[in-house]
Coordinates of C-alpha atoms and ligand atoms in Angstrom, one line a residue:
M12 CA 0.0 0.0 0.0
A13 CA 2.7 2.5 1.1
L14 CA 4.8 1.4 -1.8
S15 CA 2.1 1.9 -4.4
L16 CA 1.3 5.4 -2.9
R17 CA 5.0 6.3 -3.2
C18 CA 5.1 5.1 -6.8
G19 CA 2.0 7.1 -7.6
A20 CA 3.5 10.2 -6.0
I21 CA 6.7 9.8 -8.0
R22 CA 4.7 9.4 -11.3
A23 CA 2.7 12.5 -10.5
C24 CA 5.8 14.4 -9.7
R25 CA 7.4 13.3 -12.9
R26 CA 4.3 14.4 -14.9
V27 CA 4.5 17.9 -13.3
L28 CA 8.2 18.2 -14.1
E29 CA 7.7 17.0 -17.7
R30 CA 4.8 19.4 -18.2
A31 CA 6.8 22.3 -16.7
F32 CA 9.8 21.5 -18.9
S33 CA 7.7 21.2 -22.1
L34 CA 5.8 24.4 -21.2
R35 CA 9.0 26.2 -20.7
K36 CA 10.3 24.9 -24.0
V37 CA 7.0 25.9 -25.8
H38 CA 7.1 29.3 -24.1
S39 CA 10.7 30.0 -25.2
V40 CA 10.0 29.0 -28.8
K41 CA 7.0 31.3 -28.7
D42 CA 9.1 34.1 -27.3
M43 CA 11.6 33.6 -30.1
E44 CA 8.8 33.7 -32.7
N45 CA 7.3 36.9 -31.1
T46 CA 10.7 38.6 -31.2
L47 CA 11.3 37.5 -34.8
Q48 CA 8.0 39.1 -35.7
L49 CA 9.3 42.4 -34.2
V50 CA 12.4 42.0 -36.4
R51 CA 10.2 41.6 -39.5
N52 CA 8.4 44.9 -38.5
I53 CA 11.5 46.9 -38.7
I54 CA 12.7 45.8 -42.1
P55 CA 12.1 48.6 -44.6
P56 CA 10.1 47.6 -47.7
L57 CA 11.9 47.4 -51.0
S58 CA 10.5 50.2 -53.2
S59 CA 11.1 51.6 -56.7
T60 CA 10.9 55.2 -55.3
K61 CA 13.9 55.0 -53.0
H62 CA 17.3 56.3 -53.9
K63 CA 20.7 54.7 -53.3
G64 CA 21.7 55.1 -49.7
Q65 CA 18.2 55.2 -48.1
D66 CA 18.4 51.6 -46.9
G67 CA 21.7 52.2 -45.1
R68 CA 25.2 53.6 -45.4
I69 CA 27.3 51.6 -43.0
G70 CA 30.9 52.2 -41.9
V71 CA 33.3 49.5 -40.5
V72 CA 36.2 50.7 -38.5
G73 CA 38.9 48.0 -38.5
G74 CA 41.5 46.2 -40.6
C75 CA 45.2 46.2 -40.1
Q76 CA 48.3 44.5 -41.5
E77 CA 47.4 41.2 -39.8
Y78 CA 43.6 41.1 -40.1
T79 CA 42.0 41.9 -43.4
G80 CA 39.3 39.2 -43.4
A81 CA 37.3 40.4 -40.4
P82 CA 36.5 43.9 -41.7
Y83 CA 35.7 42.4 -45.1
F84 CA 33.3 39.9 -43.6
A85 CA 31.6 42.6 -41.5
A86 CA 31.3 45.1 -44.4
I87 CA 30.1 42.6 -47.0
S88 CA 27.6 41.2 -44.6
A89 CA 26.1 44.6 -44.2
L90 CA 25.6 44.9 -47.9
K91 CA 24.2 41.3 -48.2
V92 CA 21.7 42.0 -45.5
G93 CA 20.4 45.1 -47.4
A94 CA 22.5 48.2 -46.8
D95 CA 23.1 50.2 -50.0
L96 CA 26.7 51.3 -49.2
S97 CA 29.4 49.8 -47.1
H98 CA 32.6 51.7 -46.2
V99 CA 35.7 50.3 -44.5
F100 CA 38.1 52.6 -42.6
C101 CA 41.3 50.7 -42.1
A102 CA 45.0 50.9 -41.8
S103 CA 46.8 51.7 -45.0
A104 CA 48.5 48.3 -45.3
A105 CA 45.1 46.5 -45.2
A106 CA 43.3 48.7 -47.8
P107 CA 44.6 47.2 -51.1
V108 CA 43.9 43.7 -49.8
I109 CA 40.3 44.5 -48.8
K110 CA 39.7 46.3 -52.1
A111 CA 41.0 43.3 -53.9
Y112 CA 38.5 41.0 -52.1
S113 CA 35.6 43.0 -53.3
P114 CA 34.8 45.8 -55.7
E115 CA 31.6 46.4 -53.7
L116 CA 33.2 47.9 -50.7
I117 CA 34.4 51.5 -50.4
V118 CA 37.8 51.4 -48.7
H119 CA 39.5 54.3 -46.9
P120 CA 43.2 53.7 -45.9
V121 CA 43.1 56.3 -43.1
L122 CA 43.2 54.7 -39.7
D123 CA 47.0 54.9 -39.2
S124 CA 47.2 58.5 -40.5
P125 CA 47.9 61.3 -38.1
S126 CA 44.6 62.9 -39.4
A127 CA 42.6 59.7 -39.0
V128 CA 39.9 61.2 -36.8
Q129 CA 39.3 64.2 -39.2
E130 CA 39.4 61.8 -42.2
V131 CA 36.6 59.7 -40.8
E132 CA 34.7 62.6 -39.3
K133 CA 34.3 64.0 -42.9
W134 CA 32.2 60.9 -43.6
L135 CA 30.2 60.7 -40.5
P136 CA 27.3 62.9 -41.7
R137 CA 26.8 60.4 -44.5
L138 CA 26.8 57.3 -42.3
H139 CA 23.8 55.7 -40.5
A140 CA 25.8 53.4 -38.3
L141 CA 29.4 52.3 -37.5
V142 CA 30.7 48.9 -36.7
V143 CA 33.9 49.4 -34.7
G144 CA 36.6 46.7 -34.1
P145 CA 36.6 43.8 -36.5
G146 CA 40.3 43.1 -37.4
L147 CA 41.4 46.4 -35.7
G148 CA 44.3 44.9 -33.8
R149 CA 45.6 46.4 -30.6
D150 CA 48.2 48.9 -31.7
D151 CA 48.2 51.9 -29.4
A152 CA 48.3 54.6 -32.1
L153 CA 45.4 53.0 -34.0
L154 CA 43.4 52.6 -30.8
R155 CA 43.9 56.3 -29.9
N156 CA 42.5 57.2 -33.3
V157 CA 39.5 54.9 -32.8
Q158 CA 38.9 56.5 -29.5
G159 CA 38.6 59.9 -31.3
I160 CA 36.3 58.4 -33.9
L161 CA 34.1 57.0 -31.2
E162 CA 33.9 60.3 -29.5
A163 CA 33.0 62.1 -32.7
S164 CA 30.3 59.4 -33.5
K165 CA 28.8 59.9 -30.1
A166 CA 28.7 63.7 -30.5
R167 CA 26.7 63.1 -33.7
D168 CA 24.4 60.5 -32.1
I169 CA 25.5 57.8 -34.6
P170 CA 24.7 54.3 -33.5
V171 CA 27.8 52.1 -32.9
V172 CA 28.2 48.4 -32.8
I173 CA 31.4 47.5 -30.9
D174 CA 33.1 44.2 -31.5
A175 CA 36.4 42.4 -31.3
D176 CA 39.3 44.8 -30.6
G177 CA 36.9 47.7 -30.2
L178 CA 35.9 45.8 -27.1
W179 CA 39.5 45.6 -26.0
L180 CA 39.5 49.4 -26.2
V181 CA 36.3 49.7 -24.2
A182 CA 37.7 47.3 -21.5
Q183 CA 40.6 49.8 -21.1
Q184 CA 38.3 52.8 -21.0
P185 CA 34.7 51.9 -20.2
A186 CA 33.9 55.6 -19.9
L187 CA 34.1 55.8 -23.7
I188 CA 30.7 54.2 -24.1
Q189 CA 29.3 54.6 -20.6
G190 CA 25.6 55.5 -20.8
Y191 CA 25.6 55.8 -24.6
Q192 CA 22.2 54.6 -25.5
K193 CA 23.0 53.9 -29.2
A194 CA 25.9 51.5 -28.5
V195 CA 25.6 47.7 -28.8
L196 CA 28.5 45.5 -27.6
T197 CA 28.9 42.0 -29.1
P198 CA 31.5 40.2 -27.0
N199 CA 32.5 36.5 -27.5
H200 CA 33.3 34.4 -24.4
M201 CA 36.8 35.9 -23.8
E202 CA 35.8 39.4 -24.7
F203 CA 32.8 39.2 -22.2
S204 CA 35.0 38.0 -19.3
R205 CA 37.6 40.7 -20.0
L206 CA 34.9 43.4 -20.1
Y207 CA 33.1 42.1 -17.1
D208 CA 36.3 42.0 -15.1
A209 CA 37.2 45.5 -16.1
V210 CA 33.8 47.0 -15.4
L211 CA 32.6 45.0 -12.4
R212 CA 36.0 44.3 -10.9
G213 CA 35.4 40.6 -10.4
P214 CA 35.1 37.3 -12.3
V215 CA 31.9 36.3 -14.2
D216 CA 29.6 34.0 -12.4
S217 CA 29.6 31.0 -14.7
D218 CA 26.4 29.7 -13.2
D219 CA 24.4 32.8 -14.0
H220 CA 24.8 33.9 -17.6
H221 CA 21.6 36.0 -17.7
G222 CA 22.5 37.8 -14.5
S223 CA 26.0 38.5 -15.7
V224 CA 24.9 40.0 -19.0
L225 CA 22.2 42.1 -17.2
R226 CA 24.7 43.3 -14.6
L227 CA 27.3 44.3 -17.2
S228 CA 24.7 46.2 -19.2
R229 CA 23.5 48.0 -16.1
A230 CA 27.0 48.9 -14.9
L231 CA 27.7 50.4 -18.4
G232 CA 24.6 52.6 -18.1
N233 CA 22.2 50.3 -20.0
V234 CA 24.3 49.9 -23.0
T235 CA 23.0 46.9 -25.0
V236 CA 25.2 43.8 -24.6
V237 CA 25.1 40.7 -26.7
Q238 CA 27.0 37.7 -25.2
K239 CA 27.6 35.3 -28.1
G240 CA 27.9 31.6 -27.4
E241 CA 25.9 28.3 -27.4
R242 CA 22.9 30.5 -26.8
D243 CA 23.2 34.2 -27.4
I244 CA 22.2 36.3 -24.3
L245 CA 21.1 39.9 -25.0
S246 CA 20.3 42.6 -22.5
N247 CA 19.8 46.3 -22.2
G248 CA 19.9 46.2 -18.4
Q249 CA 16.1 45.9 -18.2
Q250 CA 15.1 43.0 -20.4
V251 CA 17.0 39.8 -21.2
L252 CA 16.5 37.9 -24.5
V253 CA 17.9 34.6 -25.4
C254 CA 18.5 33.5 -29.0
S255 CA 18.9 29.8 -29.5
Q256 CA 18.1 29.7 -33.3
E257 CA 19.6 26.4 -34.5
G258 CA 23.1 26.8 -35.9
S259 CA 25.7 24.1 -36.1
S260 CA 28.8 22.8 -34.2
R261 CA 31.1 24.4 -36.7
R262 CA 33.0 27.3 -35.1
C263 CA 35.3 28.8 -37.8
G264 CA 36.6 32.3 -37.4
G265 CA 34.7 35.2 -38.9
Q266 CA 31.1 34.3 -37.8
G267 CA 31.2 37.1 -35.2
D268 CA 32.2 39.5 -38.0
L269 CA 29.1 38.5 -40.0
L270 CA 27.0 39.2 -36.9
S271 CA 28.4 42.6 -36.2
G272 CA 28.2 43.7 -39.8
S273 CA 24.6 42.6 -40.1
L274 CA 23.8 44.3 -36.8
G275 CA 25.1 47.6 -38.2
V276 CA 22.3 47.6 -40.7
L277 CA 19.6 46.2 -38.4
V278 CA 20.4 48.8 -35.8
H279 CA 19.8 51.6 -38.3
W280 CA 16.6 50.0 -39.5
A281 CA 15.3 49.5 -36.0
L282 CA 16.0 53.1 -34.9
L283 CA 14.4 54.4 -38.1
A284 CA 11.3 52.2 -37.5
G285 CA 10.9 53.5 -33.9
P286 CA 9.4 51.9 -30.8
E287 CA 5.9 51.6 -32.2
K288 CA 7.2 49.0 -34.7
T289 CA 8.9 47.1 -31.9
N290 CA 5.9 47.1 -29.7
G291 CA 7.6 49.0 -26.9
S292 CA 10.7 46.7 -26.9
S293 CA 14.1 48.3 -27.2
P294 CA 14.8 48.8 -31.0
L295 CA 18.5 47.9 -30.3
L296 CA 17.5 44.6 -28.6
V297 CA 15.2 43.7 -31.5
A298 CA 18.0 44.5 -34.0
A299 CA 20.5 42.4 -32.0
F300 CA 18.1 39.5 -31.9
G301 CA 17.7 39.7 -35.6
A302 CA 21.4 39.7 -36.2
C303 CA 22.0 36.7 -33.9
S304 CA 19.2 34.7 -35.5
L305 CA 20.4 35.5 -39.0
T306 CA 24.0 34.5 -38.2
R307 CA 23.0 31.2 -36.6
Q308 CA 20.6 30.4 -39.5
C309 CA 23.5 31.1 -42.0
N310 CA 25.7 28.8 -40.0
H311 CA 22.9 26.1 -40.1
Q312 CA 22.3 26.4 -43.8
A313 CA 26.0 26.5 -44.7
F314 CA 26.7 23.5 -42.5
Q315 CA 24.0 21.5 -44.3
K316 CA 25.9 21.9 -47.5
H317 CA 29.5 21.9 -46.4
G318 CA 29.7 20.1 -43.1
R319 CA 33.1 20.4 -41.4
S320 CA 34.6 22.4 -44.3
T321 CA 32.1 25.3 -43.7
T322 CA 33.8 28.6 -43.6
T323 CA 32.5 32.2 -43.1
S324 CA 32.5 32.8 -46.9
D325 CA 30.0 29.9 -47.2
M326 CA 27.9 31.5 -44.5
I327 CA 27.9 34.8 -46.3
A328 CA 26.7 33.0 -49.4
E329 CA 23.6 32.0 -47.3
V330 CA 22.7 35.5 -46.1
G331 CA 20.0 36.0 -48.7
A332 CA 18.2 32.7 -48.3
A333 CA 18.5 32.8 -44.5
F334 CA 17.1 36.3 -44.4
S335 CA 14.1 35.3 -46.5
K336 CA 13.5 32.2 -44.4
L337 CA 13.5 34.1 -41.1
F338 CA 12.1 37.4 -42.0
E339 CA 10.2 37.3 -45.3
T340 CA 7.9 34.4 -44.4
Ligands
NAX428 N1 40.0 36.4 -41.0 C1 40.2 37.4 -40.1 O1 40.8 38.4 -40.4 C2 39.6 37.2 -38.7 C3 40.1 38.1 -37.8 N2 39.6 38.1 -36.5 C4 40.1 39.2 -35.6 O2 41.1 38.7 -34.8 C5 41.2 39.6 -33.7 C6 41.2 38.8 -32.4 O3 40.0 38.3 -32.2 P1 39.7 37.0 -31.2 O4 38.3 36.6 -31.2 O5 40.7 35.9 -31.5 O6 39.9 37.7 -29.7 P2 40.9 37.3 -28.5 O7 42.2 37.7 -28.9 O8 40.2 38.0 -27.3 O9 40.8 35.8 -28.4 C7 39.7 35.1 -28.1 C8 40.2 33.7 -27.8 O10 39.3 33.0 -27.0 C9 39.1 31.7 -27.5 N3 37.7 31.4 -27.2 C10 36.6 31.7 -28.0 N4 35.5 31.2 -27.5 C11 35.9 30.6 -26.3 C12 35.2 29.9 -25.3 N5 33.8 29.7 -25.4 N6 35.9 29.4 -24.3 C13 37.2 29.6 -24.2 N7 37.9 30.2 -25.2 C14 37.3 30.7 -26.2 C15 39.4 31.8 -29.0 O11 39.9 30.6 -29.4 C16 40.5 32.9 -29.0 O12 41.8 32.3 -29.0 C17 40.1 40.6 -33.8 O13 40.5 41.8 -34.4 C18 39.1 39.9 -34.7 O14 38.2 40.7 -35.4 C19 38.5 37.3 -36.1 O15 37.3 38.1 -36.3 C20 38.4 36.0 -36.9 C21 38.6 36.2 -38.4
ATP429 N1 28.6 26.9 -29.0 C1 27.9 27.5 -30.0 N2 26.8 26.9 -30.5 C2 26.1 27.6 -31.5 N3 26.4 28.8 -31.9 C3 27.4 29.4 -31.4 C4 28.2 28.8 -30.4 N4 29.2 29.7 -30.1 C5 29.0 30.8 -30.9 N5 28.0 30.6 -31.7 C6 27.5 31.6 -32.7 O1 28.5 31.9 -33.6 C7 28.5 33.3 -33.9 C8 29.8 33.9 -33.6 O2 30.1 33.8 -32.2 P1 31.6 33.6 -31.8 O3 31.6 33.4 -30.3 O4 32.3 32.6 -32.6 O5 32.1 35.1 -32.1 P2 33.6 35.6 -32.4 O6 34.6 34.8 -31.5 O7 33.6 37.0 -32.1 O8 33.8 35.3 -33.9 P3 35.0 35.8 -34.9 O9 35.8 34.7 -35.2 O10 34.3 36.4 -36.0 O11 35.7 36.9 -34.1 C9 27.3 33.9 -33.1 O12 26.2 34.0 -33.9 C10 27.0 32.8 -32.0 O13 25.6 32.8 -31.8
MG430 MG1 35.0 38.4 -32.9

C-alpha cells in the first residue's frame, strides 16, 4: 500500500516536471517567434521610389596588417543584409587587400594616418551606423584614433556596434561608451570575461549567464550587450532575451564579424522604424536578436551543404536565403 502510494507520487511528480519542462520549451519557442516578428516589423520595404543610400550607409572601422578578413566579412555582410553602401576605414596596409577581395566595398586607408579622426569625421554625416573593431588589432596609435572616432560618433548621435578589438579598447576605457544609448557591444566568451572584469571588478559568475549580462549592461549605463555563445544572451539592463536559433557545431573564425556587420544595418533600420514597430521593446535589442538569429541560420544552412569544411564565406553566401526564411515568411 505504502509502496504503491509512493510510486503514484513519484509518477505525479514526474508528470508535473515534464509538463513544466515542455511548457518552458514551448514558451521559449513562442518568445523567439514573437521577437522574430518584431524584427520583421523593422525591415524597410523594397520600393522603386527609393534612392541609393536610403536603406543604409554603414561604416566598418577595422582592418590592419594582420587582419583583413574580419572587416571584409563585416562590411560585405552589411551589404548582403540590405545596406546600400558599405565603407571600411582601415590601416593603409590593409586597404589594397580588402579592395581586392571585393569591388563592392568603399575602402579608406586612413586609420594609421595622423589625421585619421578628421578623415573619418568627414564621412560621419553620411553614415547611418558604425561597426567598430573587426580586425582592428591592438596597436596603441590605432586605438587612440579609434577613441577619437568613437567620441566624434557619439557627438553626432550615430549608432555604434562595438566588436572584437573595439571591445578591447572599451575594456581599457569603459567611460568611452558609458551610458551611450546607441551602443551595442557584441562580445564573445573571452571578450565578455575581459569586459566584465574591467567594469565590475570581479570574475563572471559562470552559473548565472543571464544575471552576468544584465549586470554588465546596467554597470555600463544600460548599453545593449550581446553575449555570443551556445545561446546568445542579450540585455539592455532591463530585459534579457535569449537567441537559440539552430546553428551548427562548426566554429570557424569570422562568424562574429558576420554578426556585427549585419547588426550595423539592423540597428539603423530599428532606430528608423521606432518603438511603435517594436511594440515597446528596445529597438536595439530587437535588432540584435535579428542579427543573432540570422548569423546562426546562415551557419545552419552552410553546414547542411559543407559540413566540417564550412567557412564564413560559405555562411555569407547563405545570407539572402537565411534572411528570406527568417524574415520574409
Ligand atoms: N579572418 C580574419 O581576419 C579574422 C580576424 N579576426 C580578428 O582577430 C582579432 C582577435 O579576435 P579574437 O576573437 O581571437 O579575440 P581574443 O584575442 O580575445 O581571443 C579570443 C580567444 O578566445 C578563444 N575562445 C573563443 N570562445 C571561447 C570559449 N567559449 N571558451 C574559451 N575560449 C574561447 C578563442 O579561441 C580565441 O583564442 C580581432 O581583431 C578579430 O576581429 C576574427 O574576427 C576572426 C577572423
Ligand atoms: N557553441 C555555440 N553553438 C552555437 N552557436 C554558437 C556557439 N558559439 C558561438 N555561436 C554563434 O557563432 C556566432 C559567432 O560567435 P563567436 O563566439 O564565434 O564570435 P567571435 O569569436 O567574435 O567570432 P569571430 O571569429 O568572427 O571573431 C554567433 O552567432 C554565435 O551565436
Ligand atoms: Mg570576434
